[in-house]
Coordinates of N, CA and C in Angstrom, one line a residue:
X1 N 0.8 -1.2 0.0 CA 0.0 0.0 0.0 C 0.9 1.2 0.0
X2 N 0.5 2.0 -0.9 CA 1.6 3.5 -0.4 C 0.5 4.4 -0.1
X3 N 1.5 5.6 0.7 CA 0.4 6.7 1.1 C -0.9 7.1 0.6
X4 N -2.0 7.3 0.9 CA -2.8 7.7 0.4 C -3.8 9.0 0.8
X5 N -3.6 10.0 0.2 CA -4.5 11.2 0.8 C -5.9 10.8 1.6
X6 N -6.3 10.6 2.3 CA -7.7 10.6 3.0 C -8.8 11.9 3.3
X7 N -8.0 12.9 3.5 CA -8.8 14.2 3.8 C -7.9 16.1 3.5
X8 N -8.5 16.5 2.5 CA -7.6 17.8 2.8 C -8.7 18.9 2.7
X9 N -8.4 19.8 3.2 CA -10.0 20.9 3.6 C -8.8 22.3 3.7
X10 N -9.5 23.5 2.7 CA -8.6 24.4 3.3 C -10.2 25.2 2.9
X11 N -10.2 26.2 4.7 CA -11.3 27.1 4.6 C -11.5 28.4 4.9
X12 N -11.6 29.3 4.2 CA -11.5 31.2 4.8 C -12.6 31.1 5.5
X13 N -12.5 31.4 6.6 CA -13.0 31.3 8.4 C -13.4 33.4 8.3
X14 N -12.8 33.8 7.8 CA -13.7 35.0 7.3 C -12.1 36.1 8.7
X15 N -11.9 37.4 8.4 CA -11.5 37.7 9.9 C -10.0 37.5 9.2
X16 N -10.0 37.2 8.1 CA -8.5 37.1 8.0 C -7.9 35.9 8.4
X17 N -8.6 34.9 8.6 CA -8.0 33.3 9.5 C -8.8 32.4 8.4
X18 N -7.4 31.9 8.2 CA -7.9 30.7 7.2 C -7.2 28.5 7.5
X19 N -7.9 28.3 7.4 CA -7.6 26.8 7.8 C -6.8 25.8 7.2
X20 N -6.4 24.9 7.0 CA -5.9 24.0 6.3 C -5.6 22.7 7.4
X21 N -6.4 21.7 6.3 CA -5.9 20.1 7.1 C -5.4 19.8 6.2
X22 N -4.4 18.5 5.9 CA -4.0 17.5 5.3 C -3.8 16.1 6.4
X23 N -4.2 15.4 5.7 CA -4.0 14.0 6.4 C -4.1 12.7 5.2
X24 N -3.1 12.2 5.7 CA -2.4 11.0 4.9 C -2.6 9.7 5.5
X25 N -3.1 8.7 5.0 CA -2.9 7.1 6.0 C -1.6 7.0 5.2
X26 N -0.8 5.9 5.9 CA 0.6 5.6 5.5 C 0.5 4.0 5.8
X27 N 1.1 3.0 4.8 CA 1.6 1.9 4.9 C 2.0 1.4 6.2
X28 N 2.8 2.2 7.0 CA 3.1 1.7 8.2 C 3.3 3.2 9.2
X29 N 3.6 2.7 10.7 CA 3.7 4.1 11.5 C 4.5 4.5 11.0
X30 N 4.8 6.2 11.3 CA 5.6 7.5 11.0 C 6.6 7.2 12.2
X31 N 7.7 7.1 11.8 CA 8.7 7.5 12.7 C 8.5 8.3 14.0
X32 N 8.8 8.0 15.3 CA 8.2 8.8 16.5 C 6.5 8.6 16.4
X33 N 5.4 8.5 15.6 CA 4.5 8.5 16.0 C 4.0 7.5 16.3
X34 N 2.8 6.5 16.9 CA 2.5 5.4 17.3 C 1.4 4.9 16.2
X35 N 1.5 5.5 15.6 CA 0.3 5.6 14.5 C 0.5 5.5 12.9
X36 N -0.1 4.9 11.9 CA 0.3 5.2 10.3 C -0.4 6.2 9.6
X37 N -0.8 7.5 10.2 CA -1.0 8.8 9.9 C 0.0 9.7 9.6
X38 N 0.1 10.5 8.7 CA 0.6 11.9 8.7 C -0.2 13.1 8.3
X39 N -0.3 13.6 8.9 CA -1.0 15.0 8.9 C -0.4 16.6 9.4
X40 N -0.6 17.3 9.2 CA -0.7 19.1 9.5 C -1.8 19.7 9.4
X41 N -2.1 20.5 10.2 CA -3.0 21.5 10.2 C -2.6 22.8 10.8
X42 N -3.0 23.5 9.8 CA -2.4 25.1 10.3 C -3.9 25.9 10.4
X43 N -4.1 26.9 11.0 CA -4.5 28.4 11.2 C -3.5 29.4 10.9
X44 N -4.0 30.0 9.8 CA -3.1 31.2 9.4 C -4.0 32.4 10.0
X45 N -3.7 33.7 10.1 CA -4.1 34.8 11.0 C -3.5 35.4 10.0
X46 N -4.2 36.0 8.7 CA -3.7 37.4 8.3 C -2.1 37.2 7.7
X47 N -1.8 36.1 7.2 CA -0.4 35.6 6.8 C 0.5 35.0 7.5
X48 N 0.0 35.0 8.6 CA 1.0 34.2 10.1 C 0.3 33.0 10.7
X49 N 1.0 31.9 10.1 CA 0.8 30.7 11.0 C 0.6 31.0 12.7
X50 N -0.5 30.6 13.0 CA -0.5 31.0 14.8 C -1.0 29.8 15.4
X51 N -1.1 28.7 14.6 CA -1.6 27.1 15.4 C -1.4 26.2 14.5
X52 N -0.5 25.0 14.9 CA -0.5 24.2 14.0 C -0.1 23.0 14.7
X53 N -0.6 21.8 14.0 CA -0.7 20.3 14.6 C 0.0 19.8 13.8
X54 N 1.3 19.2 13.8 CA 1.8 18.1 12.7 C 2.6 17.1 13.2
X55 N 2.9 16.1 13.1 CA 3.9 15.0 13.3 C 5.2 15.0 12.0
X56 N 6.1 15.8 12.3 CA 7.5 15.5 11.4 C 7.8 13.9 11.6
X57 N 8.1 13.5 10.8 CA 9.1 12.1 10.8 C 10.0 12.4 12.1
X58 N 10.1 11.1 13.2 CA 11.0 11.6 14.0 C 10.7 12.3 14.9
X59 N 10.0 13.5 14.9 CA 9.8 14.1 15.9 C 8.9 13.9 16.5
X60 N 7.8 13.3 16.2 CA 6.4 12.7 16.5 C 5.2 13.5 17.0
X61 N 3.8 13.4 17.3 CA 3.0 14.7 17.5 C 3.3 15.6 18.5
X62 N 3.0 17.0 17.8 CA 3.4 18.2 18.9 C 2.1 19.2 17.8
X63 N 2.2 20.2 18.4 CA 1.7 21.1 18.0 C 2.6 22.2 18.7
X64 N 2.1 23.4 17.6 CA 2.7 25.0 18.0 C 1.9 25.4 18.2
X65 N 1.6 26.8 19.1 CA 0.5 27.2 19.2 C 1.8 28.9 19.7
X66 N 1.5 29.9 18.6 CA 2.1 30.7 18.6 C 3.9 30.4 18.3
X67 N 4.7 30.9 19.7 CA 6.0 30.6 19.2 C 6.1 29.5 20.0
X68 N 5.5 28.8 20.7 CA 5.6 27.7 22.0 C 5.3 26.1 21.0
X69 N 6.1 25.4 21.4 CA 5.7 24.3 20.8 C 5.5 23.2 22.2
X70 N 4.5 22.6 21.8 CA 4.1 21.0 23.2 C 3.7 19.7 22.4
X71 N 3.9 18.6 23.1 CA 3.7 17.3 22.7 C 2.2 17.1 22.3
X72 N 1.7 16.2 21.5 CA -0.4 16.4 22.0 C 0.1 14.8 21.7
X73 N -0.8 14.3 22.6 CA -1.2 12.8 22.4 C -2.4 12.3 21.4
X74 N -1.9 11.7 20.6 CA -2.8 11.3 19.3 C -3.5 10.0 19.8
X75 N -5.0 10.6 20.2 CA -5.5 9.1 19.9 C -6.3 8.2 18.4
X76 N -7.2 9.5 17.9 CA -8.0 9.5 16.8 C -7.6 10.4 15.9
X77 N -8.3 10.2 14.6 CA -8.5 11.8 13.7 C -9.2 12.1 14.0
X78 N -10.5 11.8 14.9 CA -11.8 12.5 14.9 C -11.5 13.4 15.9
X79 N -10.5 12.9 17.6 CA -10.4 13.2 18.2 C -9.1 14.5 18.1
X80 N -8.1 14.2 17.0 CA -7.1 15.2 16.9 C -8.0 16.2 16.1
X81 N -9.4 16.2 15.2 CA -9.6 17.6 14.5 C -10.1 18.1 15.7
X82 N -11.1 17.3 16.3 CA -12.0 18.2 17.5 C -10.6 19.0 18.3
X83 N -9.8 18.3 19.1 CA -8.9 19.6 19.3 C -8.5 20.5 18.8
X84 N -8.3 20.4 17.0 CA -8.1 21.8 16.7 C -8.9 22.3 16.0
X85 N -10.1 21.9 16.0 CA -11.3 23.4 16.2 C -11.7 23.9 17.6
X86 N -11.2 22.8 18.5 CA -10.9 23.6 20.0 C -10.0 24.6 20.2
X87 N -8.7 24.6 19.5 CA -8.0 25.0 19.5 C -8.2 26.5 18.8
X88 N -8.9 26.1 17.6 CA -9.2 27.4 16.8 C -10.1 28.3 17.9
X89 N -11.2 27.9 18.5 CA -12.1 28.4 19.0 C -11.6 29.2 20.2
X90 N -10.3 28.3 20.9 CA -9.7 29.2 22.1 C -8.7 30.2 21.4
X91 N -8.2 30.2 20.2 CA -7.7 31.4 19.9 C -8.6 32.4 19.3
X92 N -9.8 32.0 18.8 CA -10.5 33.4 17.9 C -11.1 34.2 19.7
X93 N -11.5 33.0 20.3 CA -12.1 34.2 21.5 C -11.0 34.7 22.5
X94 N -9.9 34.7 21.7 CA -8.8 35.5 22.6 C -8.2 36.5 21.8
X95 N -8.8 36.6 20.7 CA -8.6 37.7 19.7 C -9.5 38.7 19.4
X96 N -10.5 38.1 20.0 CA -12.1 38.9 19.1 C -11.8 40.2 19.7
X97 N -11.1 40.8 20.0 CA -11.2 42.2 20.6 C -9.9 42.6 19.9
X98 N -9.3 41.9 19.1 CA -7.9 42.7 18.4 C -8.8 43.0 17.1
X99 N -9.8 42.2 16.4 CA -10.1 42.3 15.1 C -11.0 43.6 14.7

């Protein structure tokens, strides 16, 4: 089996913030991750990446969220998007007064 795209969604959120998923199944697990996914997801802000979820080869899942990067525990995809429209949701309502 080789990689196979499964899902990619890119969507203007309106505000200047625009979305993008990619996610990949893979023949076998990703290096560092426990899982045969590869994925990214970003939130752009007006040209600036300000949240994003990916597993590099190796380095295994983390997310950034601004300049800070932390580990996230992957259990699902269903469960990794809902975090990051949680994610999205805890940054728009910590912005809604800059826009």
């Amino acid at each position: 089996m080789k990689a196979a795209l499964i899902f990619r969604q890119r969507v203007d959120l309106g505000d200047g913030l625009m979305k993008e998923i990619v996610i990949w199944q893979l023949p076998r697990e990703l290096a560092g991750s426990a899982h045969a996914y590869k994925y990214r997801m970003a939130l752009v802000d007006e040209g600036t990446c300000v949240l994003r979820y990916d597993n590099e080869a190796g380095k295994g899942d983390h997310r950034h969220i601004g300049d800070r990067e932390e580990a996230y525990v992957f259990s699902t995809i269903d469960k990794l998007l809902d975090d990051f429209d949680a994610s999205i949701m805890r940054y728009r309502d910590g912005h809604a007064d800059n826009r």
